[in-house]
Amino acid sequence: AQSVTQLGSHVSVSEGALVLLRCNYSSSVPPYLFWYVQYPNQGLQLLLKYTSAATLVKGINGFEAEFKKSETSFHLTKPSAHMSDAAEYFCAVSVAGGGNKLTFGTGTQLKVEL
Amino acid sequence: KAGVTQTPRYLIKTRGQQVTLSCSPISGHRSVSWYQQTPGQGLQFLFEYFSETQRNKGNFPGRFSGRQFSNSRSEMNVSTLELGDSALYLCASSPQPGQVGVETQYFGPGTRLLVL
Protein backbone atom coordinates (compact mmCIF):
# COMPACT_ATOMS: atom_id res chain seq x y z
CA ALA A 1 0.00 0.00 0.00
CA GLN A 2 1.12 3.53 -0.63
CA SER A 3 1.22 6.41 1.84
CA VAL A 4 2.21 10.04 2.10
CA THR A 5 3.74 11.97 4.98
CA GLN A 6 3.61 15.74 5.14
CA LEU A 7 6.06 17.20 7.62
CA GLY A 8 4.74 20.25 9.41
CA SER A 9 1.00 20.69 9.85
CA HIS A 10 1.50 24.48 9.96
CA VAL A 11 4.05 26.56 8.07
CA SER A 12 4.37 30.31 8.34
CA VAL A 13 6.32 32.49 5.90
CA SER A 14 6.66 36.18 5.24
CA GLU A 15 5.26 37.64 2.05
CA GLY A 16 7.97 37.46 -0.62
CA ALA A 17 9.82 34.63 1.12
CA LEU A 18 10.40 31.12 -0.22
CA VAL A 19 7.64 28.60 0.35
CA LEU A 20 8.74 25.01 1.02
CA LEU A 21 6.14 22.36 1.89
CA ARG A 22 7.48 18.88 2.47
CA CYS A 23 6.05 15.60 1.24
CA ASN A 24 7.53 12.12 1.47
CA TYR A 25 5.89 9.10 -0.06
CA SER A 26 6.00 5.38 0.36
CA SER A 27 5.15 3.08 -2.52
CA SER A 28 6.35 -0.34 -3.66
CA VAL A 29 5.66 0.57 -7.29
CA PRO A 30 6.32 3.77 -9.25
CA PRO A 31 4.01 6.42 -7.83
CA TYR A 32 1.97 9.20 -9.30
CA LEU A 33 2.18 12.24 -7.06
CA PHE A 34 -0.06 15.26 -6.74
CA TRP A 35 -0.26 18.53 -4.87
CA TYR A 36 -3.69 20.01 -4.21
CA VAL A 37 -4.65 23.29 -2.52
CA GLN A 38 -7.80 23.90 -0.53
CA TYR A 39 -9.11 27.36 0.32
CA PRO A 40 -11.62 27.79 3.17
CA ASN A 41 -15.03 26.33 2.42
CA GLN A 42 -13.94 25.10 -0.98
CA GLY A 43 -12.99 21.85 -2.65
CA LEU A 44 -9.53 20.84 -3.76
CA GLN A 45 -7.73 22.44 -6.68
CA LEU A 46 -4.90 20.65 -8.47
CA LEU A 47 -1.61 22.55 -8.34
CA LEU A 48 0.56 20.03 -10.17
CA LYS A 49 1.14 16.34 -10.74
CA TYR A 50 4.06 14.00 -11.38
CA THR A 51 3.50 11.12 -13.77
CA SER A 52 7.13 10.13 -14.53
CA ALA A 53 7.53 12.38 -17.58
CA ALA A 54 9.87 14.87 -15.86
CA THR A 55 11.21 15.05 -12.34
CA LEU A 56 10.73 18.83 -12.06
CA VAL A 57 7.08 19.65 -12.38
CA LYS A 58 5.74 23.15 -12.81
CA GLY A 59 2.24 23.95 -11.73
CA ILE A 60 -0.15 26.82 -11.45
CA ASN A 61 0.38 30.05 -9.50
CA GLY A 62 4.17 29.77 -9.64
CA PHE A 63 4.43 26.50 -7.71
CA GLU A 64 6.73 23.67 -8.66
CA ALA A 65 7.80 20.35 -7.18
CA GLU A 66 10.71 18.01 -7.74
CA PHE A 67 10.41 14.25 -7.63
CA LYS A 68 13.45 12.70 -5.92
CA LYS A 69 13.30 8.94 -5.97
CA SER A 70 16.40 8.49 -3.82
CA GLU A 71 14.81 10.60 -1.08
CA THR A 72 11.22 9.42 -1.76
CA SER A 73 10.26 13.07 -1.70
CA PHE A 74 8.06 15.44 -3.67
CA HIS A 75 8.43 18.80 -1.94
CA LEU A 76 6.43 21.81 -3.12
CA THR A 77 8.14 25.16 -3.55
CA LYS A 78 7.38 28.70 -4.63
CA PRO A 79 10.13 31.33 -4.82
CA SER A 80 8.08 34.21 -3.47
CA ALA A 81 5.00 33.84 -1.27
CA HIS A 82 1.94 35.97 -1.80
CA MET A 83 -0.84 36.65 0.65
CA SER A 84 -3.24 34.79 -1.64
CA ASP A 85 -1.19 31.59 -1.15
CA ALA A 86 -2.53 31.19 2.38
CA ALA A 87 -4.47 27.92 2.28
CA GLU A 88 -4.16 24.25 3.14
CA TYR A 89 -1.99 22.11 0.89
CA PHE A 90 -2.31 18.37 0.40
CA CYS A 91 0.13 15.94 -1.12
CA ALA A 92 -1.39 12.77 -2.58
CA VAL A 93 -0.17 9.53 -4.12
CA SER A 94 -1.66 6.98 -6.44
CA VAL A 95 -0.37 4.07 -8.50
CA ALA A 96 -1.14 2.52 -11.86
CA GLY A 97 -3.83 -0.09 -11.57
CA GLY A 98 -5.31 1.61 -8.55
CA GLY A 99 -7.92 3.43 -10.54
CA ASN A 100 -8.21 7.04 -9.58
CA LYS A 101 -7.91 6.39 -5.85
CA LEU A 102 -5.81 9.05 -4.16
CA THR A 103 -4.16 8.59 -0.78
CA PHE A 104 -3.69 11.96 0.86
CA GLY A 105 -1.31 13.32 3.42
CA THR A 106 -2.61 15.10 6.49
CA GLY A 107 -2.16 18.52 4.95
CA THR A 108 -0.08 21.60 5.68
CA GLN A 109 -1.71 24.90 6.58
CA LEU A 110 0.30 27.73 5.02
CA LYS A 111 0.15 31.13 6.65
CA VAL A 112 1.60 34.16 4.87
CA GLU A 113 2.46 37.17 7.00
CA LEU A 114 3.17 40.74 6.01
CA LYS B 1 -17.20 24.35 -18.98
CA ALA B 2 -19.03 24.09 -15.69
CA GLY B 3 -17.16 22.43 -12.85
CA VAL B 4 -18.21 19.61 -10.58
CA THR B 5 -21.37 20.48 -8.73
CA GLN B 6 -22.54 18.99 -5.46
CA THR B 7 -25.89 19.31 -3.79
CA PRO B 8 -26.79 20.19 -1.19
CA ARG B 9 -23.88 22.27 0.05
CA TYR B 10 -24.90 22.03 3.70
CA LEU B 11 -26.96 19.48 5.53
CA ILE B 12 -27.97 18.86 9.13
CA LYS B 13 -29.25 15.45 10.19
CA THR B 14 -29.79 13.61 13.44
CA ARG B 15 -28.34 10.28 14.49
CA GLY B 16 -30.07 7.30 12.97
CA GLN B 17 -31.30 9.14 9.91
CA GLN B 18 -30.07 8.51 6.42
CA VAL B 19 -28.77 11.00 3.88
CA THR B 20 -28.25 11.14 0.13
CA LEU B 21 -25.68 13.44 -1.47
CA SER B 22 -25.54 14.23 -5.16
CA CYS B 23 -22.68 14.94 -7.53
CA SER B 24 -22.77 16.09 -11.14
CA PRO B 25 -19.41 15.65 -12.89
CA ILE B 26 -17.88 17.92 -15.47
CA SER B 27 -19.56 17.41 -18.83
CA GLY B 28 -17.91 14.51 -20.64
CA HIS B 29 -16.32 13.07 -17.50
CA ARG B 30 -17.34 9.51 -16.82
CA SER B 31 -15.49 8.63 -13.63
CA VAL B 32 -16.67 9.89 -10.25
CA SER B 33 -14.92 9.41 -6.91
CA TRP B 34 -16.03 10.31 -3.41
CA TYR B 35 -13.90 11.34 -0.44
CA GLN B 36 -14.65 12.09 3.19
CA GLN B 37 -12.75 14.89 4.92
CA THR B 38 -12.69 15.21 8.70
CA PRO B 39 -10.33 17.04 11.07
CA GLY B 40 -9.36 13.77 12.74
CA GLN B 41 -8.96 11.38 9.81
CA GLY B 42 -8.18 13.83 7.02
CA LEU B 43 -9.10 13.00 3.45
CA GLN B 44 -10.17 9.41 2.91
CA PHE B 45 -11.25 7.67 -0.26
CA LEU B 46 -14.79 6.26 -0.19
CA PHE B 47 -15.40 4.80 -3.66
CA GLU B 48 -15.06 5.31 -7.40
CA TYR B 49 -17.63 4.74 -10.12
CA PHE B 50 -17.32 4.39 -13.86
CA SER B 51 -20.01 3.34 -16.31
CA GLU B 52 -22.45 2.81 -13.45
CA THR B 53 -20.10 0.28 -11.81
CA GLN B 54 -18.17 0.61 -8.60
CA ARG B 55 -14.52 0.11 -9.51
CA ASN B 56 -12.82 0.81 -6.24
CA LYS B 57 -13.86 1.01 -2.61
CA GLY B 58 -12.21 2.44 0.46
CA ASN B 59 -12.28 1.10 3.98
CA PHE B 60 -15.69 2.29 5.13
CA PRO B 61 -18.58 0.34 6.66
CA GLY B 62 -21.47 -0.87 4.55
CA ARG B 63 -23.59 2.06 5.75
CA PHE B 64 -21.81 4.04 3.07
CA SER B 65 -22.99 3.26 -0.43
CA GLY B 66 -23.12 4.92 -3.78
CA ARG B 67 -24.31 4.62 -7.31
CA GLN B 68 -23.82 6.17 -10.69
CA PHE B 69 -26.42 6.87 -13.31
CA SER B 70 -26.19 6.55 -17.09
CA ASN B 71 -25.52 10.29 -17.39
CA SER B 72 -22.51 9.86 -15.05
CA ARG B 73 -24.16 11.72 -12.17
CA SER B 74 -23.51 10.01 -8.88
CA GLU B 75 -25.11 9.79 -5.49
CA MET B 76 -23.80 8.56 -2.21
CA ASN B 77 -25.94 7.40 0.66
CA VAL B 78 -25.17 7.05 4.33
CA SER B 79 -27.66 5.09 6.39
CA THR B 80 -28.07 5.07 10.16
CA LEU B 81 -26.03 8.20 10.63
CA GLU B 82 -23.55 8.43 13.48
CA LEU B 83 -22.02 11.54 15.04
CA GLY B 84 -18.68 10.57 13.50
CA ASP B 85 -20.14 10.86 10.01
CA SER B 86 -20.05 14.63 10.33
CA ALA B 87 -17.66 15.66 7.61
CA LEU B 88 -17.11 17.41 4.33
CA TYR B 89 -17.93 14.99 1.52
CA LEU B 90 -16.06 15.74 -1.68
CA CYS B 91 -16.83 14.46 -5.12
CA ALA B 92 -14.24 14.39 -7.90
CA SER B 93 -14.62 13.66 -11.57
CA SER B 94 -12.20 12.65 -14.31
CA PRO B 95 -12.56 11.70 -17.96
CA GLN B 96 -11.60 8.06 -17.51
CA PRO B 97 -11.11 5.65 -14.63
CA GLY B 98 -7.34 5.62 -14.74
CA GLN B 99 -6.73 2.17 -16.12
CA VAL B 100 -3.11 2.81 -17.06
CA GLY B 101 -2.11 5.97 -15.30
CA VAL B 102 -4.00 8.18 -12.95
CA GLU B 103 -6.29 10.72 -14.44
CA THR B 104 -6.39 14.23 -13.07
CA GLN B 105 -9.37 14.57 -10.79
CA TYR B 106 -11.39 17.73 -10.50
CA PHE B 107 -13.06 18.30 -7.17
CA GLY B 108 -16.38 19.87 -6.35
CA PRO B 109 -16.94 22.28 -3.44
CA GLY B 110 -18.22 19.51 -1.20
CA THR B 111 -21.28 18.88 0.94
CA ARG B 112 -20.82 19.68 4.60
CA LEU B 113 -22.81 17.22 6.70
CA LEU B 114 -23.46 17.80 10.37
CA VAL B 115 -24.93 14.96 12.40
CA LEU B 116 -26.53 15.94 15.70
PDB file of C-alpha atoms in Angstrom:
ATOM      1  CA  ALA A   1       0.000   0.000   0.000  1.00  0.00           C
ATOM      2  CA  GLN A   2       1.115   3.530  -0.626  1.00  0.00           C
ATOM      3  CA  SER A   3       1.220   6.411   1.837  1.00  0.00           C
ATOM      4  CA  VAL A   4       2.205  10.041   2.102  1.00  0.00           C
ATOM      5  CA  THR A   5       3.739  11.972   4.983  1.00  0.00           C
ATOM      6  CA  GLN A   6       3.613  15.736   5.137  1.00  0.00           C
ATOM      7  CA  LEU A   7       6.056  17.205   7.616  1.00  0.00           C
ATOM      8  CA  GLY A   8       4.739  20.248   9.407  1.00  0.00           C
ATOM      9  CA  SER A   9       1.004  20.693   9.850  1.00  0.00           C
ATOM     10  CA  HIS A  10       1.498  24.476   9.963  1.00  0.00           C
ATOM     11  CA  VAL A  11       4.047  26.556   8.070  1.00  0.00           C
ATOM     12  CA  SER A  12       4.367  30.313   8.336  1.00  0.00           C
ATOM     13  CA  VAL A  13       6.325  32.491   5.905  1.00  0.00           C
ATOM     14  CA  SER A  14       6.662  36.184   5.238  1.00  0.00           C
ATOM     15  CA  GLU A  15       5.262  37.639   2.046  1.00  0.00           C
ATOM     16  CA  GLY A  16       7.974  37.460  -0.618  1.00  0.00           C
ATOM     17  CA  ALA A  17       9.816  34.626   1.119  1.00  0.00           C
ATOM     18  CA  LEU A  18      10.404  31.117  -0.217  1.00  0.00           C
ATOM     19  CA  VAL A  19       7.640  28.598   0.347  1.00  0.00           C
ATOM     20  CA  LEU A  20       8.735  25.010   1.023  1.00  0.00           C
ATOM     21  CA  LEU A  21       6.144  22.365   1.887  1.00  0.00           C
ATOM     22  CA  ARG A  22       7.482  18.876   2.474  1.00  0.00           C
ATOM     23  CA  CYS A  23       6.048  15.596   1.238  1.00  0.00           C
ATOM     24  CA  ASN A  24       7.534  12.121   1.471  1.00  0.00           C
ATOM     25  CA  TYR A  25       5.887   9.104  -0.062  1.00  0.00           C
ATOM     26  CA  SER A  26       5.996   5.376   0.362  1.00  0.00           C
ATOM     27  CA  SER A  27       5.151   3.081  -2.521  1.00  0.00           C
ATOM     28  CA  SER A  28       6.350  -0.337  -3.664  1.00  0.00           C
ATOM     29  CA  VAL A  29       5.660   0.571  -7.292  1.00  0.00           C
ATOM     30  CA  PRO A  30       6.316   3.771  -9.253  1.00  0.00           C
ATOM     31  CA  PRO A  31       4.013   6.421  -7.830  1.00  0.00           C
ATOM     32  CA  TYR A  32       1.974   9.197  -9.302  1.00  0.00           C
ATOM     33  CA  LEU A  33       2.175  12.242  -7.062  1.00  0.00           C
ATOM     34  CA  PHE A  34      -0.059  15.265  -6.743  1.00  0.00           C
ATOM     35  CA  TRP A  35      -0.264  18.526  -4.865  1.00  0.00           C
ATOM     36  CA  TYR A  36      -3.689  20.014  -4.206  1.00  0.00           C
ATOM     37  CA  VAL A  37      -4.652  23.286  -2.518  1.00  0.00           C
ATOM     38  CA  GLN A  38      -7.805  23.904  -0.527  1.00  0.00           C
ATOM     39  CA  TYR A  39      -9.112  27.360   0.320  1.00  0.00           C
ATOM     40  CA  PRO A  40     -11.616  27.787   3.166  1.00  0.00           C
ATOM     41  CA  ASN A  41     -15.029  26.326   2.423  1.00  0.00           C
ATOM     42  CA  GLN A  42     -13.943  25.102  -0.982  1.00  0.00           C
ATOM     43  CA  GLY A  43     -12.991  21.852  -2.652  1.00  0.00           C
ATOM     44  CA  LEU A  44      -9.530  20.840  -3.761  1.00  0.00           C
ATOM     45  CA  GLN A  45      -7.735  22.438  -6.680  1.00  0.00           C
ATOM     46  CA  LEU A  46      -4.905  20.653  -8.470  1.00  0.00           C
ATOM     47  CA  LEU A  47      -1.609  22.548  -8.339  1.00  0.00           C
ATOM     48  CA  LEU A  48       0.559  20.032 -10.165  1.00  0.00           C
ATOM     49  CA  LYS A  49       1.142  16.339 -10.741  1.00  0.00           C
ATOM     50  CA  TYR A  50       4.062  13.996 -11.380  1.00  0.00           C
ATOM     51  CA  THR A  51       3.499  11.121 -13.773  1.00  0.00           C
ATOM     52  CA  SER A  52       7.127  10.126 -14.535  1.00  0.00           C
ATOM     53  CA  ALA A  53       7.527  12.384 -17.582  1.00  0.00           C
ATOM     54  CA  ALA A  54       9.865  14.870 -15.864  1.00  0.00           C
ATOM     55  CA  THR A  55      11.212  15.053 -12.335  1.00  0.00           C
ATOM     56  CA  LEU A  56      10.732  18.825 -12.056  1.00  0.00           C
ATOM     57  CA  VAL A  57       7.084  19.645 -12.384  1.00  0.00           C
ATOM     58  CA  LYS A  58       5.744  23.148 -12.811  1.00  0.00           C
ATOM     59  CA  GLY A  59       2.236  23.946 -11.733  1.00  0.00           C
ATOM     60  CA  ILE A  60      -0.150  26.824 -11.450  1.00  0.00           C
ATOM     61  CA  ASN A  61       0.378  30.046  -9.505  1.00  0.00           C
ATOM     62  CA  GLY A  62       4.175  29.770  -9.644  1.00  0.00           C
ATOM     63  CA  PHE A  63       4.432  26.500  -7.709  1.00  0.00           C
ATOM     64  CA  GLU A  64       6.733  23.670  -8.655  1.00  0.00           C
ATOM     65  CA  ALA A  65       7.797  20.349  -7.180  1.00  0.00           C
ATOM     66  CA  GLU A  66      10.713  18.013  -7.735  1.00  0.00           C
ATOM     67  CA  PHE A  67      10.412  14.246  -7.631  1.00  0.00           C
ATOM     68  CA  LYS A  68      13.446  12.702  -5.923  1.00  0.00           C
ATOM     69  CA  LYS A  69      13.303   8.943  -5.972  1.00  0.00           C
ATOM     70  CA  SER A  70      16.403   8.494  -3.817  1.00  0.00           C
ATOM     71  CA  GLU A  71      14.813  10.598  -1.080  1.00  0.00           C
ATOM     72  CA  THR A  72      11.220   9.418  -1.760  1.00  0.00           C
ATOM     73  CA  SER A  73      10.261  13.071  -1.696  1.00  0.00           C
ATOM     74  CA  PHE A  74       8.058  15.444  -3.671  1.00  0.00           C
ATOM     75  CA  HIS A  75       8.430  18.801  -1.939  1.00  0.00           C
ATOM     76  CA  LEU A  76       6.427  21.807  -3.121  1.00  0.00           C
ATOM     77  CA  THR A  77       8.144  25.158  -3.555  1.00  0.00           C
ATOM     78  CA  LYS A  78       7.385  28.699  -4.632  1.00  0.00           C
ATOM     79  CA  PRO A  79      10.130  31.330  -4.822  1.00  0.00           C
ATOM     80  CA  SER A  80       8.078  34.213  -3.472  1.00  0.00           C
ATOM     81  CA  ALA A  81       5.002  33.845  -1.270  1.00  0.00           C
ATOM     82  CA  HIS A  82       1.942  35.970  -1.805  1.00  0.00           C
ATOM     83  CA  MET A  83      -0.841  36.646   0.655  1.00  0.00           C
ATOM     84  CA  SER A  84      -3.239  34.795  -1.638  1.00  0.00           C
ATOM     85  CA  ASP A  85      -1.192  31.591  -1.155  1.00  0.00           C
ATOM     86  CA  ALA A  86      -2.531  31.194   2.377  1.00  0.00           C
ATOM     87  CA  ALA A  87      -4.468  27.922   2.281  1.00  0.00           C
ATOM     88  CA  GLU A  88      -4.158  24.250   3.135  1.00  0.00           C
ATOM     89  CA  TYR A  89      -1.985  22.110   0.888  1.00  0.00           C
ATOM     90  CA  PHE A  90      -2.306  18.375   0.404  1.00  0.00           C
ATOM     91  CA  CYS A  91       0.135  15.940  -1.120  1.00  0.00           C
ATOM     92  CA  ALA A  92      -1.394  12.768  -2.580  1.00  0.00           C
ATOM     93  CA  VAL A  93      -0.174   9.531  -4.121  1.00  0.00           C
ATOM     94  CA  SER A  94      -1.660   6.982  -6.438  1.00  0.00           C
ATOM     95  CA  VAL A  95      -0.375   4.066  -8.500  1.00  0.00           C
ATOM     96  CA  ALA A  96      -1.140   2.516 -11.862  1.00  0.00           C
ATOM     97  CA  GLY A  97      -3.832  -0.095 -11.567  1.00  0.00           C
ATOM     98  CA  GLY A  98      -5.307   1.609  -8.547  1.00  0.00           C
ATOM     99  CA  GLY A  99      -7.920   3.432 -10.540  1.00  0.00           C
ATOM    100  CA  ASN A 100      -8.210   7.038  -9.576  1.00  0.00           C
ATOM    101  CA  LYS A 101      -7.911   6.391  -5.847  1.00  0.00           C
ATOM    102  CA  LEU A 102      -5.813   9.049  -4.162  1.00  0.00           C
ATOM    103  CA  THR A 103      -4.164   8.587  -0.780  1.00  0.00           C
ATOM    104  CA  PHE A 104      -3.694  11.961   0.856  1.00  0.00           C
ATOM    105  CA  GLY A 105      -1.311  13.323   3.420  1.00  0.00           C
ATOM    106  CA  THR A 106      -2.613  15.095   6.487  1.00  0.00           C
ATOM    107  CA  GLY A 107      -2.163  18.519   4.953  1.00  0.00           C
ATOM    108  CA  THR A 108      -0.081  21.599   5.683  1.00  0.00           C
ATOM    109  CA  GLN A 109      -1.707  24.898   6.580  1.00  0.00           C
ATOM    110  CA  LEU A 110       0.299  27.726   5.019  1.00  0.00           C
ATOM    111  CA  LYS A 111       0.154  31.134   6.650  1.00  0.00           C
ATOM    112  CA  VAL A 112       1.596  34.165   4.869  1.00  0.00           C
ATOM    113  CA  GLU A 113       2.459  37.173   7.001  1.00  0.00           C
ATOM    114  CA  LEU A 114       3.172  40.736   6.015  1.00  0.00           C
TER     115      LEU A 114
ATOM    116  CA  LYS B   1     -17.202  24.350 -18.976  1.00  0.00           C
ATOM    117  CA  ALA B   2     -19.035  24.087 -15.693  1.00  0.00           C
ATOM    118  CA  GLY B   3     -17.160  22.430 -12.853  1.00  0.00           C
ATOM    119  CA  VAL B   4     -18.208  19.615 -10.581  1.00  0.00           C
ATOM    120  CA  THR B   5     -21.374  20.481  -8.727  1.00  0.00           C
ATOM    121  CA  GLN B   6     -22.536  18.990  -5.460  1.00  0.00           C
ATOM    122  CA  THR B   7     -25.890  19.310  -3.791  1.00  0.00           C
ATOM    123  CA  PRO B   8     -26.789  20.190  -1.194  1.00  0.00           C
ATOM    124  CA  ARG B   9     -23.880  22.271   0.049  1.00  0.00           C
ATOM    125  CA  TYR B  10     -24.896  22.026   3.696  1.00  0.00           C
ATOM    126  CA  LEU B  11     -26.964  19.479   5.531  1.00  0.00           C
ATOM    127  CA  ILE B  12     -27.972  18.862   9.130  1.00  0.00           C
ATOM    128  CA  LYS B  13     -29.254  15.451  10.189  1.00  0.00           C
ATOM    129  CA  THR B  14     -29.787  13.606  13.442  1.00  0.00           C
ATOM    130  CA  ARG B  15     -28.339  10.283  14.492  1.00  0.00           C
ATOM    131  CA  GLY B  16     -30.066   7.296  12.966  1.00  0.00           C
ATOM    132  CA  GLN B  17     -31.304   9.137   9.910  1.00  0.00           C
ATOM    133  CA  GLN B  18     -30.074   8.506   6.418  1.00  0.00           C
ATOM    134  CA  VAL B  19     -28.769  11.003   3.876  1.00  0.00           C
ATOM    135  CA  THR B  20     -28.245  11.141   0.132  1.00  0.00           C
ATOM    136  CA  LEU B  21     -25.681  13.440  -1.473  1.00  0.00           C
ATOM    137  CA  SER B  22     -25.542  14.232  -5.155  1.00  0.00           C
ATOM    138  CA  CYS B  23     -22.679  14.941  -7.527  1.00  0.00           C
ATOM    139  CA  SER B  24     -22.775  16.089 -11.143  1.00  0.00           C
ATOM    140  CA  PRO B  25     -19.412  15.647 -12.887  1.00  0.00           C
ATOM    141  CA  ILE B  26     -17.881  17.916 -15.470  1.00  0.00           C
ATOM    142  CA  SER B  27     -19.559  17.414 -18.828  1.00  0.00           C
ATOM    143  CA  GLY B  28     -17.911  14.508 -20.640  1.00  0.00           C
ATOM    144  CA  HIS B  29     -16.316  13.067 -17.505  1.00  0.00           C
ATOM    145  CA  ARG B  30     -17.344   9.513 -16.824  1.00  0.00           C
ATOM    146  CA  SER B  31     -15.488   8.634 -13.629  1.00  0.00           C
ATOM    147  CA  VAL B  32     -16.665   9.891 -10.253  1.00  0.00           C
ATOM    148  CA  SER B  33     -14.923   9.410  -6.912  1.00  0.00           C
ATOM    149  CA  TRP B  34     -16.031  10.305  -3.406  1.00  0.00           C
ATOM    150  CA  TYR B  35     -13.902  11.341  -0.439  1.00  0.00           C
ATOM    151  CA  GLN B  36     -14.650  12.088   3.189  1.00  0.00           C
ATOM    152  CA  GLN B  37     -12.753  14.893   4.917  1.00  0.00           C
ATOM    153  CA  THR B  38     -12.692  15.209   8.704  1.00  0.00           C
ATOM    154  CA  PRO B  39     -10.328  17.036  11.074  1.00  0.00           C
ATOM    155  CA  GLY B  40      -9.359  13.766  12.741  1.00  0.00           C
ATOM    156  CA  GLN B  41      -8.965  11.379   9.805  1.00  0.00           C
ATOM    157  CA  GLY B  42      -8.178  13.832   7.023  1.00  0.00           C
ATOM    158  CA  LEU B  43      -9.098  12.999   3.449  1.00  0.00           C
ATOM    159  CA  GLN B  44     -10.168   9.409   2.906  1.00  0.00           C
ATOM    160  CA  PHE B  45     -11.252   7.669  -0.259  1.00  0.00           C
ATOM    161  CA  LEU B  46     -14.786   6.264  -0.195  1.00  0.00           C
ATOM    162  CA  PHE B  47     -15.401   4.804  -3.656  1.00  0.00           C
ATOM    163  CA  GLU B  48     -15.058   5.312  -7.403  1.00  0.00           C
ATOM    164  CA  TYR B  49     -17.635   4.742 -10.119  1.00  0.00           C
ATOM    165  CA  PHE B  50     -17.315   4.392 -13.856  1.00  0.00           C
ATOM    166  CA  SER B  51     -20.010   3.337 -16.307  1.00  0.00           C
ATOM    167  CA  GLU B  52     -22.447   2.812 -13.447  1.00  0.00           C
ATOM    168  CA  THR B  53     -20.096   0.283 -11.811  1.00  0.00           C
ATOM    169  CA  GLN B  54     -18.167   0.610  -8.595  1.00  0.00           C
ATOM    170  CA  ARG B  55     -14.515   0.112  -9.511  1.00  0.00           C
ATOM    171  CA  ASN B  56     -12.824   0.808  -6.237  1.00  0.00           C
ATOM    172  CA  LYS B  57     -13.857   1.010  -2.612  1.00  0.00           C
ATOM    173  CA  GLY B  58     -12.213   2.438   0.460  1.00  0.00           C
ATOM    174  CA  ASN B  59     -12.281   1.101   3.985  1.00  0.00           C
ATOM    175  CA  PHE B  60     -15.691   2.293   5.128  1.00  0.00           C
ATOM    176  CA  PRO B  61     -18.584   0.342   6.658  1.00  0.00           C
ATOM    177  CA  GLY B  62     -21.467  -0.867   4.552  1.00  0.00           C
ATOM    178  CA  ARG B  63     -23.589   2.056   5.754  1.00  0.00           C
ATOM    179  CA  PHE B  64     -21.806   4.042   3.067  1.00  0.00           C
ATOM    180  CA  SER B  65     -22.986   3.260  -0.433  1.00  0.00           C
ATOM    181  CA  GLY B  66     -23.118   4.921  -3.781  1.00  0.00           C
ATOM    182  CA  ARG B  67     -24.314   4.618  -7.309  1.00  0.00           C
ATOM    183  CA  GLN B  68     -23.816   6.170 -10.689  1.00  0.00           C
ATOM    184  CA  PHE B  69     -26.420   6.873 -13.311  1.00  0.00           C
ATOM    185  CA  SER B  70     -26.188   6.551 -17.085  1.00  0.00           C
ATOM    186  CA  ASN B  71     -25.525  10.290 -17.388  1.00  0.00           C
ATOM    187  CA  SER B  72     -22.505   9.862 -15.047  1.00  0.00           C
ATOM    188  CA  ARG B  73     -24.163  11.717 -12.173  1.00  0.00           C
ATOM    189  CA  SER B  74     -23.506  10.015  -8.882  1.00  0.00           C
ATOM    190  CA  GLU B  75     -25.115   9.789  -5.488  1.00  0.00           C
ATOM    191  CA  MET B  76     -23.796   8.556  -2.208  1.00  0.00           C
ATOM    192  CA  ASN B  77     -25.944   7.396   0.656  1.00  0.00           C
ATOM    193  CA  VAL B  78     -25.172   7.055   4.325  1.00  0.00           C
ATOM    194  CA  SER B  79     -27.661   5.092   6.385  1.00  0.00           C
ATOM    195  CA  THR B  80     -28.072   5.069  10.158  1.00  0.00           C
ATOM    196  CA  LEU B  81     -26.031   8.201  10.628  1.00  0.00           C
ATOM    197  CA  GLU B  82     -23.553   8.434  13.483  1.00  0.00           C
ATOM    198  CA  LEU B  83     -22.019  11.539  15.040  1.00  0.00           C
ATOM    199  CA  GLY B  84     -18.681  10.568  13.496  1.00  0.00           C
ATOM    200  CA  ASP B  85     -20.145  10.855  10.010  1.00  0.00           C
ATOM    201  CA  SER B  86     -20.052  14.631  10.333  1.00  0.00           C
ATOM    202  CA  ALA B  87     -17.655  15.659   7.606  1.00  0.00           C
ATOM    203  CA  LEU B  88     -17.109  17.411   4.325  1.00  0.00           C
ATOM    204  CA  TYR B  89     -17.925  14.987   1.521  1.00  0.00           C
ATOM    205  CA  LEU B  90     -16.063  15.737  -1.676  1.00  0.00           C
ATOM    206  CA  CYS B  91     -16.829  14.460  -5.122  1.00  0.00           C
ATOM    207  CA  ALA B  92     -14.239  14.393  -7.898  1.00  0.00           C
ATOM    208  CA  SER B  93     -14.616  13.658 -11.574  1.00  0.00           C
ATOM    209  CA  SER B  94     -12.205  12.654 -14.311  1.00  0.00           C
ATOM    210  CA  PRO B  95     -12.561  11.704 -17.955  1.00  0.00           C
ATOM    211  CA  GLN B  96     -11.595   8.063 -17.508  1.00  0.00           C
ATOM    212  CA  PRO B  97     -11.109   5.654 -14.628  1.00  0.00           C
ATOM    213  CA  GLY B  98      -7.338   5.619 -14.737  1.00  0.00           C
ATOM    214  CA  GLN B  99      -6.728   2.170 -16.123  1.00  0.00           C
ATOM    215  CA  VAL B 100      -3.112   2.807 -17.063  1.00  0.00           C
ATOM    216  CA  GLY B 101      -2.112   5.966 -15.305  1.00  0.00           C
ATOM    217  CA  VAL B 102      -4.004   8.176 -12.951  1.00  0.00           C
ATOM    218  CA  GLU B 103      -6.293  10.722 -14.438  1.00  0.00           C
ATOM    219  CA  THR B 104      -6.385  14.234 -13.066  1.00  0.00           C
ATOM    220  CA  GLN B 105      -9.365  14.575 -10.788  1.00  0.00           C
ATOM    221  CA  TYR B 106     -11.391  17.735 -10.498  1.00  0.00           C
ATOM    222  CA  PHE B 107     -13.057  18.303  -7.166  1.00  0.00           C
ATOM    223  CA  GLY B 108     -16.375  19.871  -6.352  1.00  0.00           C
ATOM    224  CA  PRO B 109     -16.937  22.284  -3.436  1.00  0.00           C
ATOM    225  CA  GLY B 110     -18.223  19.514  -1.198  1.00  0.00           C
ATOM    226  CA  THR B 111     -21.280  18.882   0.939  1.00  0.00           C
ATOM    227  CA  ARG B 112     -20.822  19.677   4.598  1.00  0.00           C
ATOM    228  CA  LEU B 113     -22.814  17.218   6.697  1.00  0.00           C
ATOM    229  CA  LEU B 114     -23.462  17.804  10.373  1.00  0.00           C
ATOM    230  CA  VAL B 115     -24.934  14.960  12.396  1.00  0.00           C
ATOM    231  CA  LEU B 116     -26.529  15.935  15.701  1.00  0.00           C
TER     232      LEU B 116
END
